[in-house]
CSV table of N, CA and C in Angstrom, one decimal:
chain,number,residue,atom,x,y,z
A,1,UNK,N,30.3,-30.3,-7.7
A,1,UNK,CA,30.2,-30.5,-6.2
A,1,UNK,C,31.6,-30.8,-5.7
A,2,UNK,N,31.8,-30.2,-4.8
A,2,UNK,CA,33.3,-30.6,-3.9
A,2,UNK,C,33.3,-31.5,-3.2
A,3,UNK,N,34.7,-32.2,-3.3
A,3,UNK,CA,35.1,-33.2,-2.7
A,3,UNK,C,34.3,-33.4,-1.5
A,4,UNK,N,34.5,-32.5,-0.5
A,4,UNK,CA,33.9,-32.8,1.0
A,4,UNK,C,32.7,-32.6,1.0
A,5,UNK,N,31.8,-32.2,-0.3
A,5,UNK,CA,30.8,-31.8,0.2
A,5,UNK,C,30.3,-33.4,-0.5
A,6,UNK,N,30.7,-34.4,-1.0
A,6,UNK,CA,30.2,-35.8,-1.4
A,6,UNK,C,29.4,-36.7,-0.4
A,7,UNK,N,30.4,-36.9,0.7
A,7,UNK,CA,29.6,-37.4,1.6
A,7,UNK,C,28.4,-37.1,2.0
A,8,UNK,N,28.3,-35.7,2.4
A,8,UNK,CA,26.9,-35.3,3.2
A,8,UNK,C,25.8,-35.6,1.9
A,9,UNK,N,26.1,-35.2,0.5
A,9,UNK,CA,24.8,-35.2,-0.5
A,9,UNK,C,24.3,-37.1,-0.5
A,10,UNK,N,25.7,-38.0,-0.4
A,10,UNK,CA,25.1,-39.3,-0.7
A,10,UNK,C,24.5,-39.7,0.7
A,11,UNK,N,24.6,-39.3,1.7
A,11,UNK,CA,24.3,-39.4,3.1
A,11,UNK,C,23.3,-39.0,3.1
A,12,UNK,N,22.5,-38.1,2.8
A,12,UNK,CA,21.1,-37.4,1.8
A,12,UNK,C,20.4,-38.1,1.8
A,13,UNK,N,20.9,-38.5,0.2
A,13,UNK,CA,20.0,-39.2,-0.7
A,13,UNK,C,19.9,-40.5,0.0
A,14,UNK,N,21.2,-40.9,0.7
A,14,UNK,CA,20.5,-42.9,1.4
A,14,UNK,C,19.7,-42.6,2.4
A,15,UNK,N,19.3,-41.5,3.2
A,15,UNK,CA,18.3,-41.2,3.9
A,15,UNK,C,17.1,-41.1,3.4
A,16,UNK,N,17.1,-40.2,2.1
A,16,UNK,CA,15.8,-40.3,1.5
A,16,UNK,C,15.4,-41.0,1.1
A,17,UNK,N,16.0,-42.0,0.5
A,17,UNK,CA,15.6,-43.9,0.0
A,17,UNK,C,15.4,-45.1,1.0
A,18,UNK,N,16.2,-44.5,2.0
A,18,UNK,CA,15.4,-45.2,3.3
A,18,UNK,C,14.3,-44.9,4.0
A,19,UNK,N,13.8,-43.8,3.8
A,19,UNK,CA,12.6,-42.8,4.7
A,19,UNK,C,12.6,-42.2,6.0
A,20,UNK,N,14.0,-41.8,6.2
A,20,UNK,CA,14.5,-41.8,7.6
A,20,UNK,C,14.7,-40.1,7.2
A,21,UNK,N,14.8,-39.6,8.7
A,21,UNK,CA,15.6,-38.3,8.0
A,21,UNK,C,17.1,-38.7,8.7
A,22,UNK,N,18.2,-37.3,8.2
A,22,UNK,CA,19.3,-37.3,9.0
A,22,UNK,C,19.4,-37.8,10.2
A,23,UNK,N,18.8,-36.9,10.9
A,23,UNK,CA,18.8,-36.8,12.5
A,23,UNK,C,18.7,-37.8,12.9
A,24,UNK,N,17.4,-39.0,12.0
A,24,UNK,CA,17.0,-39.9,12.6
A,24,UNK,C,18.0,-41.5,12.2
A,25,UNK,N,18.8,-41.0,11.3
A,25,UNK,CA,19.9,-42.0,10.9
A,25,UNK,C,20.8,-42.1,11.8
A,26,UNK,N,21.6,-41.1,12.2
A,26,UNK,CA,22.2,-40.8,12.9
A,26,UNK,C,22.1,-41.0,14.3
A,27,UNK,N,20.8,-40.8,14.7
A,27,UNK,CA,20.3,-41.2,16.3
A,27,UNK,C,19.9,-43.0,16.1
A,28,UNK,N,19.7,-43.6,15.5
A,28,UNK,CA,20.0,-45.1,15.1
A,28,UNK,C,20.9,-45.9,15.3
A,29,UNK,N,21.9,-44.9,15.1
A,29,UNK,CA,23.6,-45.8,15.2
A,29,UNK,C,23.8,-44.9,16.1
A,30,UNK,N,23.7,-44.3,16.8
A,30,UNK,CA,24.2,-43.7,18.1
A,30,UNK,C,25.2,-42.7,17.9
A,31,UNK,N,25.0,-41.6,17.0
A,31,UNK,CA,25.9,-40.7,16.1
A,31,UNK,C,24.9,-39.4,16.6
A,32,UNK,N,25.8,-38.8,17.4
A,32,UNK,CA,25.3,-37.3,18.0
A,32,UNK,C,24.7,-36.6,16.3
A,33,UNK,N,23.6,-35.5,16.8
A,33,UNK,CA,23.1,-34.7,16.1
A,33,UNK,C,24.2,-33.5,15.7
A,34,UNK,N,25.2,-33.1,16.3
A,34,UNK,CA,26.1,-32.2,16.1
A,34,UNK,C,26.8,-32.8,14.8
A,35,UNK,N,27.1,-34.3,14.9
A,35,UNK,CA,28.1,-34.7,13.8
A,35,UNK,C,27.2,-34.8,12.4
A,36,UNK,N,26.0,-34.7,12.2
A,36,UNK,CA,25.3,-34.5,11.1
A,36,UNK,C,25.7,-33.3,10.8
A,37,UNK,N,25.3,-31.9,11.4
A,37,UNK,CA,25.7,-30.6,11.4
A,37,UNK,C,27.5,-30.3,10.5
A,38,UNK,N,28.2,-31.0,11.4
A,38,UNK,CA,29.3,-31.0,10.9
A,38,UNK,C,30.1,-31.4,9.4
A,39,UNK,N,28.8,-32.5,9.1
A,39,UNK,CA,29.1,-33.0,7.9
A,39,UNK,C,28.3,-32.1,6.7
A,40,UNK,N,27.0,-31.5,7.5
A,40,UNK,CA,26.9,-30.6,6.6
A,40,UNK,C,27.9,-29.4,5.8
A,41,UNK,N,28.9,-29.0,7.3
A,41,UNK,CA,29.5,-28.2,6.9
A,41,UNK,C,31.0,-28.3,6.2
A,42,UNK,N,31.0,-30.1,5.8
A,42,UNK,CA,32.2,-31.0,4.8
A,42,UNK,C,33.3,-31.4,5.5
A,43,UNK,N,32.5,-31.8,7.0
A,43,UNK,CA,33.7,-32.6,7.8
A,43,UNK,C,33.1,-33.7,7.4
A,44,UNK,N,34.0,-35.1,7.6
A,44,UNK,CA,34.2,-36.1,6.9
A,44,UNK,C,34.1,-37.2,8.2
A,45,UNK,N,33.3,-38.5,8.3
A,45,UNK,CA,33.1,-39.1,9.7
A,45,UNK,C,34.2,-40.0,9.1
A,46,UNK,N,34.5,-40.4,10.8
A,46,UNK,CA,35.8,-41.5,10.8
A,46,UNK,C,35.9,-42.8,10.6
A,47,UNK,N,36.6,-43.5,9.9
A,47,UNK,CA,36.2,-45.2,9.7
A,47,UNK,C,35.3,-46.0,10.1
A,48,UNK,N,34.9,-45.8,11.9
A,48,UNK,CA,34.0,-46.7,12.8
A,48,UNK,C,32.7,-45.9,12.4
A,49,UNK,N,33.0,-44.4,12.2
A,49,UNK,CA,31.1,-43.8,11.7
A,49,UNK,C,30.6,-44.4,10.5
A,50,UNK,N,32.1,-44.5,9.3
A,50,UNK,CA,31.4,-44.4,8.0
A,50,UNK,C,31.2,-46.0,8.0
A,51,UNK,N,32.0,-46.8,8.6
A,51,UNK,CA,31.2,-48.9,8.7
A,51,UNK,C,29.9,-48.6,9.1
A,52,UNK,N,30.0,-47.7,10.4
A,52,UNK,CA,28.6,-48.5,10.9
A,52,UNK,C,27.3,-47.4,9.7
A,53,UNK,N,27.5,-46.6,9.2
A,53,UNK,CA,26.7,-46.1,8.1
A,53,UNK,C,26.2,-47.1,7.1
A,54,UNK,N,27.5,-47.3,6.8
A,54,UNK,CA,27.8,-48.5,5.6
A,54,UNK,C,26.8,-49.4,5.6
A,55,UNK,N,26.8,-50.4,6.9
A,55,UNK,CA,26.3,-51.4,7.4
A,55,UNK,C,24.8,-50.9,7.4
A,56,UNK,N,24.5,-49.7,7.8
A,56,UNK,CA,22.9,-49.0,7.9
A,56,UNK,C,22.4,-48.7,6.7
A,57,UNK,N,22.9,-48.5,5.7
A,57,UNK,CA,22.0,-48.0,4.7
A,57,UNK,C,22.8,-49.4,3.6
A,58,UNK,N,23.7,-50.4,4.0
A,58,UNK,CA,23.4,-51.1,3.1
A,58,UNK,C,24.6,-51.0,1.6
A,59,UNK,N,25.2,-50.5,2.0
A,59,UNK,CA,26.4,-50.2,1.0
A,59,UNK,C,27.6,-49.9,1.2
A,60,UNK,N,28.6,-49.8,0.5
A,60,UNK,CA,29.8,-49.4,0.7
A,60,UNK,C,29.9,-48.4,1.3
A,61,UNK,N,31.4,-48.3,2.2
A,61,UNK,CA,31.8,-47.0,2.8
A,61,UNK,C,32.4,-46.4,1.3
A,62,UNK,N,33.3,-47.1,-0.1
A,62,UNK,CA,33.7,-46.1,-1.1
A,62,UNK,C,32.4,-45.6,-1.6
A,63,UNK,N,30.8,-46.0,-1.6
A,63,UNK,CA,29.9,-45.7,-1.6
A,63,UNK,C,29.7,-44.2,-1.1
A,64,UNK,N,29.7,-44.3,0.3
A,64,UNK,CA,29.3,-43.2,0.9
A,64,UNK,C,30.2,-42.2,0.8
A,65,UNK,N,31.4,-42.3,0.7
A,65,UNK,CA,32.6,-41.5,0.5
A,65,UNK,C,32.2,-40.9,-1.0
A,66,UNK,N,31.7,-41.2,-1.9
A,66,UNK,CA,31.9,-41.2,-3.5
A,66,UNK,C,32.6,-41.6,-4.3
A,67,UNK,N,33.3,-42.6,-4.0
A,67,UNK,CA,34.7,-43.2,-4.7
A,67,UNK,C,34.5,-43.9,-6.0
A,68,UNK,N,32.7,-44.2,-5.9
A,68,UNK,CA,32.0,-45.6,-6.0
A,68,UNK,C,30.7,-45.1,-7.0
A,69,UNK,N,30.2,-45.5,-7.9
A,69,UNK,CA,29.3,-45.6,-8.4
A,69,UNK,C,28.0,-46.6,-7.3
A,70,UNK,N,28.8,-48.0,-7.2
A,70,UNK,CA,28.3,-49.3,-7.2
A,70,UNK,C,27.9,-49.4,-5.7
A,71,UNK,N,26.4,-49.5,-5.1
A,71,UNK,CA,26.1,-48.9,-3.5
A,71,UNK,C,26.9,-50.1,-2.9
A,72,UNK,N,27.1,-51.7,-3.2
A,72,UNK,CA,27.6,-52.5,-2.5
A,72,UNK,C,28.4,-53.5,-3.9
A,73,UNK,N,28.9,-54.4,-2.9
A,73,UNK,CA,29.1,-55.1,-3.8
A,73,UNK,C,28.7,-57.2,-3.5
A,74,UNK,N,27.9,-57.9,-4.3
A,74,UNK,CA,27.6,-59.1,-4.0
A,74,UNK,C,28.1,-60.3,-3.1
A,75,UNK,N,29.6,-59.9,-3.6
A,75,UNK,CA,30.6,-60.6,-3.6
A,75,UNK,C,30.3,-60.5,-1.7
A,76,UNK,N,30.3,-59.3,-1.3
A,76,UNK,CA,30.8,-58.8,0.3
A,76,UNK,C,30.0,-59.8,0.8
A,77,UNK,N,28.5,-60.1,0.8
A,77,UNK,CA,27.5,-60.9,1.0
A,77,UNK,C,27.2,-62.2,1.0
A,78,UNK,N,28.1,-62.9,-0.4
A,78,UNK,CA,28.5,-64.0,-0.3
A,78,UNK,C,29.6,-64.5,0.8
A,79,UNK,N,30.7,-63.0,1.1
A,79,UNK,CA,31.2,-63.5,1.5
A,79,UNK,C,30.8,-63.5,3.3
A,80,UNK,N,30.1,-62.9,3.3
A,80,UNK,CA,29.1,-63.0,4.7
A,80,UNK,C,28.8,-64.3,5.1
A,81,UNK,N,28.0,-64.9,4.4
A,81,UNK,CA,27.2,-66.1,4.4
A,81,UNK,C,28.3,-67.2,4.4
A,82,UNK,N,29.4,-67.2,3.7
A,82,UNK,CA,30.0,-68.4,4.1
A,82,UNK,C,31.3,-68.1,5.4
A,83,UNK,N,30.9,-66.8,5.6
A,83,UNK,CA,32.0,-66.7,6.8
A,83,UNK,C,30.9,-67.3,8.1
A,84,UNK,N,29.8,-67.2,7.9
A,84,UNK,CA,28.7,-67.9,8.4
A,84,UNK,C,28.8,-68.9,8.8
A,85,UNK,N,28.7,-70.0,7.5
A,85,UNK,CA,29.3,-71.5,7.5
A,85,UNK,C,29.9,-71.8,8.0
A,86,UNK,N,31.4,-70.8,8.0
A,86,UNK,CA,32.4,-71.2,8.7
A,86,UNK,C,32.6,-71.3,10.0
A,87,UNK,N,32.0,-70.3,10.8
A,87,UNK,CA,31.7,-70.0,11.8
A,87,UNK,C,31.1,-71.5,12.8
A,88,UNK,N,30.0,-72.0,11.9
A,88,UNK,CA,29.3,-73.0,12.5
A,88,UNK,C,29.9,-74.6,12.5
A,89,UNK,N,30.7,-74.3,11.6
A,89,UNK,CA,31.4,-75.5,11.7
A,89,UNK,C,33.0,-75.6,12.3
A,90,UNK,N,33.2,-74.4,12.5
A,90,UNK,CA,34.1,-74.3,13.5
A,90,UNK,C,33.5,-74.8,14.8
A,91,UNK,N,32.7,-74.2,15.3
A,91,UNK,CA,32.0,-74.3,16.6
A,91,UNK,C,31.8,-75.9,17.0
A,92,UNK,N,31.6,-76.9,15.4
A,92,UNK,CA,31.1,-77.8,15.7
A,92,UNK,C,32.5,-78.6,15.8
A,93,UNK,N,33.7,-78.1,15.4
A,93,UNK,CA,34.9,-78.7,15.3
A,93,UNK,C,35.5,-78.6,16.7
A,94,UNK,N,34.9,-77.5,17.6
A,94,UNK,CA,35.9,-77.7,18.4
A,94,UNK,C,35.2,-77.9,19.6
A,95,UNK,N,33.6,-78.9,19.7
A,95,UNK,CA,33.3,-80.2,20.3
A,95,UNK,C,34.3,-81.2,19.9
A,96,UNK,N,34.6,-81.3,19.5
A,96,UNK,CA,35.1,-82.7,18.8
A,96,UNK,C,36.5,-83.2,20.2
A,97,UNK,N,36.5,-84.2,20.0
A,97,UNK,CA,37.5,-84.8,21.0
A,97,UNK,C,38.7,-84.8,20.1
A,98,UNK,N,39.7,-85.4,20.4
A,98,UNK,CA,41.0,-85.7,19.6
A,98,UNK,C,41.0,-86.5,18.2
A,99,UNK,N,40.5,-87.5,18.5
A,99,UNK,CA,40.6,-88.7,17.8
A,99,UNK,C,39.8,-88.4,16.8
A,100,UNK,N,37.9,-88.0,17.1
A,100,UNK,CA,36.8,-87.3,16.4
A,100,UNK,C,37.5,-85.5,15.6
A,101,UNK,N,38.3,-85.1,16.1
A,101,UNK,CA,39.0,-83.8,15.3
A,101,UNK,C,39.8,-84.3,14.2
A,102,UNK,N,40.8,-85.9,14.6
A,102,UNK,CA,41.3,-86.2,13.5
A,102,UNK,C,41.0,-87.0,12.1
A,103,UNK,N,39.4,-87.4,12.3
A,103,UNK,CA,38.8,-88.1,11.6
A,103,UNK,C,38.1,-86.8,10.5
A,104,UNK,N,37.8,-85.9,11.2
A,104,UNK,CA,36.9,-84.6,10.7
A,104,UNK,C,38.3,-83.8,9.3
A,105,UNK,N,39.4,-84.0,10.0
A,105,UNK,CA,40.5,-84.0,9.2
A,105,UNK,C,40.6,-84.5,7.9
A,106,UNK,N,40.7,-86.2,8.3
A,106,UNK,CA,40.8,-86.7,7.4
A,106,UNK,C,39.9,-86.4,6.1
A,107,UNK,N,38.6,-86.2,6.4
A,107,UNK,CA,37.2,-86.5,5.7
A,107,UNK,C,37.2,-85.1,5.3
A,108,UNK,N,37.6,-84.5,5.3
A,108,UNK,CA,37.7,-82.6,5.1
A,108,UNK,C,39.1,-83.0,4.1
A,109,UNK,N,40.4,-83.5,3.8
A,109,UNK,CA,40.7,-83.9,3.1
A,109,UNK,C,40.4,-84.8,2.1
A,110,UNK,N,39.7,-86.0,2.3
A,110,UNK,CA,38.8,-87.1,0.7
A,110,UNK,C,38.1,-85.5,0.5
A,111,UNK,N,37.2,-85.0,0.8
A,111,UNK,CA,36.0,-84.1,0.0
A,111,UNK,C,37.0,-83.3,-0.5
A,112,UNK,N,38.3,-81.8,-0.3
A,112,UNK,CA,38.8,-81.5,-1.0
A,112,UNK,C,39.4,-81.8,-2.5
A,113,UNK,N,39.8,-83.7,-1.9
A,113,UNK,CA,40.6,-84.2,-3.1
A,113,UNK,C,39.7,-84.8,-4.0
A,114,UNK,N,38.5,-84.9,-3.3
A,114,UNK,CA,36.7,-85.6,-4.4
A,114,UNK,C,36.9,-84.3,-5.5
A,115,UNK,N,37.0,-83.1,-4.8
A,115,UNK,CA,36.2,-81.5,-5.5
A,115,UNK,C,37.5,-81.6,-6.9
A,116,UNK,N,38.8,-81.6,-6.3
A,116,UNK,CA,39.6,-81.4,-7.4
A,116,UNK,C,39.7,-82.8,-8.9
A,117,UNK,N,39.0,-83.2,-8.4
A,117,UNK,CA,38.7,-84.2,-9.6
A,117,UNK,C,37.4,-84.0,-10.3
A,118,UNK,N,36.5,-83.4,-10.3
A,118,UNK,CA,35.8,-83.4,-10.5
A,118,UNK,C,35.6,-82.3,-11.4
C-alpha cells in the first residue's frame, strides 16, 4: 500500500467500526464531501481535519496518518481529566480574594511538602 494511499484505507476502516459511512463522517465534522473524494485520490487532510477526525473516531492523528499501530494512547485521557481538575480549581482560585489566594497558597504548599514525604 502507498504512503498516501494510508490515510484514506485507515479512514475506511474507522468508519466501518463506527457504522458510519464516509460521507457521513465527514458531513459530522463539517468536512465537505469533495475532500473525502480527494482523499480517495491520496490527498492528505490538514492538521485542523486530521484533530478534528482524531477526536471523531477516537484516536490518534499518527493513527490516522499510519505512523501508529496504537489507535490512541491512555496517557492523552488521563491527561484530559486532570487538565479537567485543573481547570476547576483554577476557576475556584480566581474567586478567591487576596488574603483567601494567599492562604490557598500556602495550603497547596504543606500538601506538596505532606506528598514528598511520604
Amino acid at each position: 500500500m502507498e504512503v498516501l494511499f494510508v490515510f484514506f484505507e485507515q479512514y475506511l476502516l474507522l468508519c466501518s467500526a463506527k457504522g458510519v459511512s464516509p460521507s457521513k463522517a465527514a458531513q459530522d465534522n463539517n468536512i465537505s464531501k469533495t475532500s473525502v473524494t480527494r482523499w480517495r485520490t491520496g490527498a492528505i487532510p490538514n492538521a485542523e481535519i486530521l484533530q478534528k477526525l482524531a477526536l471523531y473516531f477516537d484516536v490518534s492523528t499518527d493513527y490516522l496518518l499510519g505512523n501508529t499501530d496504537i489507535k490512541n494512547k491512555p496517557a492523552v485521557q488521563e491527561n484530559d481529566e486532570l487538565s479537567d481538575n485543573i481547570k476547576i480549581i483554577v476557576e475556584k482560585l480566581k474567586q478567591l480574594d487576596k488574603d483567601n489566594l494567599k492562604l490557598a497558597d500556602a495550603y497547596l504548599d504543606f500538601l506538596l511538602s505532606r506528598q514528598r514525604k511520604q
